[in-house]
Amino acid sequence: MNAMSAMKKTKQQLHESGFKLTPQREATLLVLLENEKEHLSAEEIFFLVKKKSPEIGLATVYRTLEILTELKIIDKVSFNDGLARYDLRKEGAKHFHHHLLCLNCGTIEEVEEDLLVEVEQVVEERYHFLVKDHRLTFHGICQECAEKEKRNKTV
Amino acid sequence: MNAMSAMKKTKQQLHESGFKLTPQREATLLVLLENEKEHLSAEEIFFLVKKKSPEIGLATVYRTLEILTELKIIDKVSFNDGLARYDLRKEGAKHFHHHLLCLNCGTIEEVEEDLLVEVEQVVEERYHFLVKDHRLTFHGICQECAEKEKRNKTV
DNA sequence: GTAATTGCAAATTCTTTGCACGGTC
DNA sequence: GACCGTGCAAAGAATTTGCAATTAC
């Protein structure tokens, strides 16, 4: 675990861009680090931060998330549920990881490995498009739901 | 061009699900067909429909878009600009087409061919996830912007 | 010291809902 | 005549903004 080192690194990134590391920003970042597998919305982050630092305002959380997105420390994603969610970018990850969204239970799984290396090459060559990043989400049925379904049919 | 046949087919789909093809729904669908390369927001669709049928209300457009999404005639997409956009599903397309979003000029190009056939197989095998559909958007620089950039450097 | 940052409340933006009215089979 | 669909206006949800007070460096 290196929440410490991640925090330190972020602090530096903030300073490099002329931002200050305020307690509010630190608290927000900590929540993001502690929940890196989740895909929290601004409001969810706000409530989690509020638990430890009750004086924080929702607007500050929004403003912090905006800065962190700008610095590419987090990514803003949207899974068609109409609100923005925030996802910590993995240390040194060149590309955004992929998501598996279960249409049945709504769970979001993460796929760390980059499955698009070849596809991106095709896009660059065939469509003359210089790929910088991507957003890929598969919609489908997760293993757990598929098994549940199977069991129900057997019964 | 077969806006006629597309309309006819949709009419049937609506009827099969117990909906009527009202003039408002027809006008909305027509705008979608006429702008199938665009990625219009609800409001943009509303204004285009209003040109021809000034009596239509925004709420009706939203309600129509909801029905069309439900019937999988259109797809609701979001490109991180915070509002929903709607995209006509291609005739008989099993999978949602891909998008190329230019980070410079904001243009969205479409990629009709399915580049994910093999990747989906990997996901199914390696992650035990039954893929039903996907959302894939590449972020990068389009050909036009890349050339403009090059020209500026030469000058 | 001072420019950046904050919390709060008000404002905006996008979308949904309630409801009386109109159209259709 | 029951029912679906509509327009309008009001409500709602998510996010942004203005501003005076506060804080980090």
PDB file of C-alpha atoms in Angstrom, chain A:
ATOM      1  CA  MET A   1       0.000   0.000   0.000  1.00  0.00           C
ATOM      2  CA  ASN A   2       1.327   3.400  -0.888  1.00  0.00           C
ATOM      3  CA  ALA A   3      -1.409   5.899  -0.224  1.00  0.00           C
ATOM      4  CA  MET A   4       1.371   7.933   1.331  1.00  0.00           C
ATOM      5  CA  SER A   5       3.519   7.983  -1.765  1.00  0.00           C
ATOM      6  CA  ALA A   6       0.537   8.560  -4.022  1.00  0.00           C
ATOM      7  CA  MET A   7      -0.412  11.524  -1.877  1.00  0.00           C
ATOM      8  CA  LYS A   8       3.089  12.897  -1.983  1.00  0.00           C
ATOM      9  CA  LYS A   9       3.269  12.566  -5.708  1.00  0.00           C
ATOM     10  CA  THR A  10      -0.064  14.267  -6.173  1.00  0.00           C
ATOM     11  CA  LYS A  11       0.983  17.094  -3.926  1.00  0.00           C
ATOM     12  CA  GLN A  12       3.925  17.681  -6.174  1.00  0.00           C
ATOM     13  CA  GLN A  13       1.747  17.564  -9.271  1.00  0.00           C
ATOM     14  CA  LEU A  14      -0.569  20.118  -7.734  1.00  0.00           C
ATOM     15  CA  HIS A  15       2.291  22.424  -6.867  1.00  0.00           C
ATOM     16  CA  GLU A  16       3.778  22.104 -10.312  1.00  0.00           C
ATOM     17  CA  SER A  17       0.531  23.394 -11.723  1.00  0.00           C
ATOM     18  CA  GLY A  18       0.272  26.206  -9.224  1.00  0.00           C
ATOM     19  CA  PHE A  19      -2.334  24.653  -6.933  1.00  0.00           C
ATOM     20  CA  LYS A  20      -2.165  24.310  -3.194  1.00  0.00           C
ATOM     21  CA  LEU A  21      -2.690  21.126  -1.258  1.00  0.00           C
ATOM     22  CA  THR A  22      -5.397  22.161   1.161  1.00  0.00           C
ATOM     23  CA  PRO A  23      -6.790  19.816   3.826  1.00  0.00           C
ATOM     24  CA  GLN A  24      -9.987  19.565   1.782  1.00  0.00           C
ATOM     25  CA  ARG A  25      -8.136  18.414  -1.289  1.00  0.00           C
ATOM     26  CA  GLU A  26      -6.100  15.987   0.750  1.00  0.00           C
ATOM     27  CA  ALA A  27      -9.226  14.509   2.322  1.00  0.00           C
ATOM     28  CA  THR A  28     -10.899  14.141  -1.067  1.00  0.00           C
ATOM     29  CA  LEU A  29      -7.878  12.453  -2.558  1.00  0.00           C
ATOM     30  CA  LEU A  30      -7.663  10.112   0.407  1.00  0.00           C
ATOM     31  CA  VAL A  31     -11.244   8.995  -0.124  1.00  0.00           C
ATOM     32  CA  LEU A  32     -10.446   8.323  -3.759  1.00  0.00           C
ATOM     33  CA  LEU A  33      -7.394   6.284  -2.807  1.00  0.00           C
ATOM     34  CA  GLU A  34      -9.323   4.308  -0.200  1.00  0.00           C
ATOM     35  CA  ASN A  35     -12.026   3.458  -2.723  1.00  0.00           C
ATOM     36  CA  GLU A  36     -10.064   2.953  -5.859  1.00  0.00           C
ATOM     37  CA  LYS A  37     -12.147  -0.024  -6.922  1.00  0.00           C
ATOM     38  CA  GLU A  38     -15.384   1.922  -6.659  1.00  0.00           C
ATOM     39  CA  HIS A  39     -16.702   4.339  -9.193  1.00  0.00           C
ATOM     40  CA  LEU A  40     -17.945   7.044  -6.907  1.00  0.00           C
ATOM     41  CA  SER A  41     -20.061   9.995  -7.893  1.00  0.00           C
ATOM     42  CA  ALA A  42     -19.315  13.493  -6.652  1.00  0.00           C
ATOM     43  CA  GLU A  43     -22.036  13.234  -4.056  1.00  0.00           C
ATOM     44  CA  GLU A  44     -20.803   9.873  -2.793  1.00  0.00           C
ATOM     45  CA  ILE A  45     -17.310  11.277  -2.473  1.00  0.00           C
ATOM     46  CA  PHE A  46     -18.734  14.284  -0.668  1.00  0.00           C
ATOM     47  CA  PHE A  47     -20.462  12.105   1.925  1.00  0.00           C
ATOM     48  CA  LEU A  48     -17.377   9.998   2.508  1.00  0.00           C
ATOM     49  CA  VAL A  49     -15.211  13.069   2.936  1.00  0.00           C
ATOM     50  CA  LYS A  50     -17.799  14.646   5.212  1.00  0.00           C
ATOM     51  CA  LYS A  51     -17.507  11.715   7.614  1.00  0.00           C
ATOM     52  CA  LYS A  52     -13.953  12.721   8.427  1.00  0.00           C
ATOM     53  CA  SER A  53     -14.071  16.413   7.670  1.00  0.00           C
ATOM     54  CA  PRO A  54     -17.635  17.529   8.307  1.00  0.00           C
ATOM     55  CA  GLU A  55     -16.938  21.129   7.421  1.00  0.00           C
ATOM     56  CA  ILE A  56     -16.306  20.479   3.741  1.00  0.00           C
ATOM     57  CA  GLY A  57     -18.718  21.775   1.119  1.00  0.00           C
ATOM     58  CA  LEU A  58     -20.015  19.947  -1.926  1.00  0.00           C
ATOM     59  CA  ALA A  59     -18.808  22.709  -4.228  1.00  0.00           C
ATOM     60  CA  THR A  60     -15.269  22.206  -2.992  1.00  0.00           C
ATOM     61  CA  VAL A  61     -15.466  18.521  -3.800  1.00  0.00           C
ATOM     62  CA  TYR A  62     -16.632  19.371  -7.310  1.00  0.00           C
ATOM     63  CA  ARG A  63     -13.854  21.887  -7.700  1.00  0.00           C
ATOM     64  CA  THR A  64     -11.253  19.434  -6.443  1.00  0.00           C
ATOM     65  CA  LEU A  65     -12.485  16.723  -8.782  1.00  0.00           C
ATOM     66  CA  GLU A  66     -12.256  19.131 -11.666  1.00  0.00           C
ATOM     67  CA  ILE A  67      -8.634  19.943 -10.873  1.00  0.00           C
ATOM     68  CA  LEU A  68      -7.708  16.288 -10.406  1.00  0.00           C
ATOM     69  CA  THR A  69      -9.349  15.446 -13.730  1.00  0.00           C
ATOM     70  CA  GLU A  70      -7.444  18.243 -15.407  1.00  0.00           C
ATOM     71  CA  LEU A  71      -4.185  16.900 -14.019  1.00  0.00           C
ATOM     72  CA  LYS A  72      -5.185  13.416 -15.218  1.00  0.00           C
ATOM     73  CA  ILE A  73      -4.919  12.051 -11.705  1.00  0.00           C
ATOM     74  CA  ILE A  74      -8.491  10.828 -11.958  1.00  0.00           C
ATOM     75  CA  ASP A  75     -10.797  10.180 -14.890  1.00  0.00           C
ATOM     76  CA  LYS A  76     -14.362  11.339 -15.229  1.00  0.00           C
ATOM     77  CA  VAL A  77     -16.577   8.554 -16.551  1.00  0.00           C
ATOM     78  CA  SER A  78     -20.236   8.129 -17.216  1.00  0.00           C
ATOM     79  CA  PHE A  79     -22.123   4.859 -17.370  1.00  0.00           C
ATOM     80  CA  ASN A  80     -25.377   6.161 -18.797  1.00  0.00           C
ATOM     81  CA  ASP A  81     -26.915   6.590 -15.380  1.00  0.00           C
ATOM     82  CA  GLY A  82     -26.836  10.302 -15.948  1.00  0.00           C
ATOM     83  CA  LEU A  83     -24.269  11.356 -13.403  1.00  0.00           C
ATOM     84  CA  ALA A  84     -20.508  11.637 -13.507  1.00  0.00           C
ATOM     85  CA  ARG A  85     -18.345   9.137 -11.730  1.00  0.00           C
ATOM     86  CA  TYR A  86     -14.669   9.408 -10.910  1.00  0.00           C
ATOM     87  CA  ASP A  87     -12.031   6.780 -11.300  1.00  0.00           C
ATOM     88  CA  LEU A  88      -8.460   6.909 -10.065  1.00  0.00           C
ATOM     89  CA  ARG A  89      -5.970   6.567 -12.873  1.00  0.00           C
ATOM     90  CA  LYS A  90      -3.559   3.758 -12.231  1.00  0.00           C
ATOM     91  CA  GLU A  91       0.022   4.651 -11.490  1.00  0.00           C
ATOM     92  CA  GLY A  92       1.771   5.201 -14.789  1.00  0.00           C
ATOM     93  CA  ALA A  93      -1.114   3.821 -16.846  1.00  0.00           C
ATOM     94  CA  LYS A  94      -0.793   5.155 -20.345  1.00  0.00           C
ATOM     95  CA  HIS A  95      -4.349   4.212 -21.180  1.00  0.00           C
ATOM     96  CA  PHE A  96      -7.569   4.226 -19.357  1.00  0.00           C
ATOM     97  CA  HIS A  97      -8.592   0.794 -18.133  1.00  0.00           C
ATOM     98  CA  HIS A  98     -11.680  -0.942 -19.477  1.00  0.00           C
ATOM     99  CA  HIS A  99     -14.949  -1.616 -17.689  1.00  0.00           C
ATOM    100  CA  LEU A 100     -17.345  -4.533 -17.569  1.00  0.00           C
ATOM    101  CA  LEU A 101     -20.828  -3.307 -16.712  1.00  0.00           C
ATOM    102  CA  CYS A 102     -23.281  -6.026 -15.726  1.00  0.00           C
ATOM    103  CA  LEU A 103     -26.704  -5.275 -17.164  1.00  0.00           C
ATOM    104  CA  ASN A 104     -28.300  -7.412 -14.500  1.00  0.00           C
ATOM    105  CA  CYS A 105     -26.785  -6.341 -11.190  1.00  0.00           C
ATOM    106  CA  GLY A 106     -25.080  -3.111 -12.236  1.00  0.00           C
ATOM    107  CA  THR A 107     -21.657  -4.085 -10.921  1.00  0.00           C
ATOM    108  CA  ILE A 108     -18.672  -2.581 -12.642  1.00  0.00           C
ATOM    109  CA  GLU A 109     -15.574  -4.698 -12.939  1.00  0.00           C
ATOM    110  CA  GLU A 110     -12.259  -3.337 -14.090  1.00  0.00           C
ATOM    111  CA  VAL A 111      -9.972  -4.732 -16.749  1.00  0.00           C
ATOM    112  CA  GLU A 112      -6.468  -3.480 -16.214  1.00  0.00           C
ATOM    113  CA  GLU A 113      -4.735  -5.019 -19.181  1.00  0.00           C
ATOM    114  CA  ASP A 114      -4.887  -3.028 -22.374  1.00  0.00           C
ATOM    115  CA  LEU A 115      -6.781  -5.091 -24.913  1.00  0.00           C
ATOM    116  CA  LEU A 116      -6.800  -2.391 -27.544  1.00  0.00           C
ATOM    117  CA  VAL A 117      -3.186  -2.179 -28.636  1.00  0.00           C
ATOM    118  CA  GLU A 118      -3.844  -3.811 -31.999  1.00  0.00           C
ATOM    119  CA  VAL A 119      -7.215  -2.172 -32.480  1.00  0.00           C
ATOM    120  CA  GLU A 120      -5.668   1.242 -31.958  1.00  0.00           C
ATOM    121  CA  GLN A 121      -3.090   0.478 -34.590  1.00  0.00           C
ATOM    122  CA  VAL A 122      -5.889  -0.346 -37.022  1.00  0.00           C
ATOM    123  CA  VAL A 123      -7.670   2.890 -36.175  1.00  0.00           C
ATOM    124  CA  GLU A 124      -4.533   4.932 -36.721  1.00  0.00           C
ATOM    125  CA  GLU A 125      -3.776   3.324 -40.058  1.00  0.00           C
ATOM    126  CA  ARG A 126      -7.235   2.920 -41.478  1.00  0.00           C
ATOM    127  CA  TYR A 127      -8.887   6.074 -40.175  1.00  0.00           C
ATOM    128  CA  HIS A 128      -5.847   8.347 -39.953  1.00  0.00           C
ATOM    129  CA  PHE A 129      -6.737   9.163 -36.381  1.00  0.00           C
ATOM    130  CA  LEU A 130      -3.993   9.738 -33.831  1.00  0.00           C
ATOM    131  CA  VAL A 131      -5.165   7.837 -30.764  1.00  0.00           C
ATOM    132  CA  LYS A 132      -4.329   9.380 -27.395  1.00  0.00           C
ATOM    133  CA  ASP A 133      -6.672   7.464 -25.126  1.00  0.00           C
ATOM    134  CA  HIS A 134      -9.888   5.504 -25.120  1.00  0.00           C
ATOM    135  CA  ARG A 135     -13.049   4.711 -23.216  1.00  0.00           C
ATOM    136  CA  LEU A 136     -14.223   1.134 -23.449  1.00  0.00           C
ATOM    137  CA  THR A 137     -17.098  -0.411 -21.551  1.00  0.00           C
ATOM    138  CA  PHE A 138     -18.567  -3.817 -22.229  1.00  0.00           C
ATOM    139  CA  HIS A 139     -22.214  -4.302 -21.436  1.00  0.00           C
ATOM    140  CA  GLY A 140     -23.155  -7.828 -20.520  1.00  0.00           C
ATOM    141  CA  ILE A 141     -23.701 -10.378 -17.781  1.00  0.00           C
ATOM    142  CA  CYS A 142     -21.135 -10.984 -15.074  1.00  0.00           C
ATOM    143  CA  GLN A 143     -20.117 -14.457 -13.994  1.00  0.00           C
ATOM    144  CA  GLU A 144     -22.073 -14.324 -10.775  1.00  0.00           C
ATOM    145  CA  CYS A 145     -25.320 -13.362 -12.470  1.00  0.00           C
ATOM    146  CA  ALA A 146     -24.830 -15.950 -15.202  1.00  0.00           C
ATOM    147  CA  GLU A 147     -24.424 -18.681 -12.591  1.00  0.00           C
ATOM    148  CA  LYS A 148     -27.424 -17.519 -10.644  1.00  0.00           C
ATOM    149  CA  GLU A 149     -29.432 -17.620 -13.836  1.00  0.00           C
ATOM    150  CA  LYS A 150     -28.259 -21.145 -14.606  1.00  0.00           C
ATOM    151  CA  ARG A 151     -29.140 -22.360 -11.116  1.00  0.00           C
ATOM    152  CA  ASN A 152     -32.629 -20.931 -11.423  1.00  0.00           C
ATOM    153  CA  LYS A 153     -33.190 -22.763 -14.656  1.00  0.00           C
ATOM    154  CA  THR A 154     -32.066 -26.082 -13.182  1.00  0.00           C
ATOM    155  CA  VAL A 155     -34.486 -25.730 -10.272  1.00  0.00           C
TER     156      VAL A 155
END
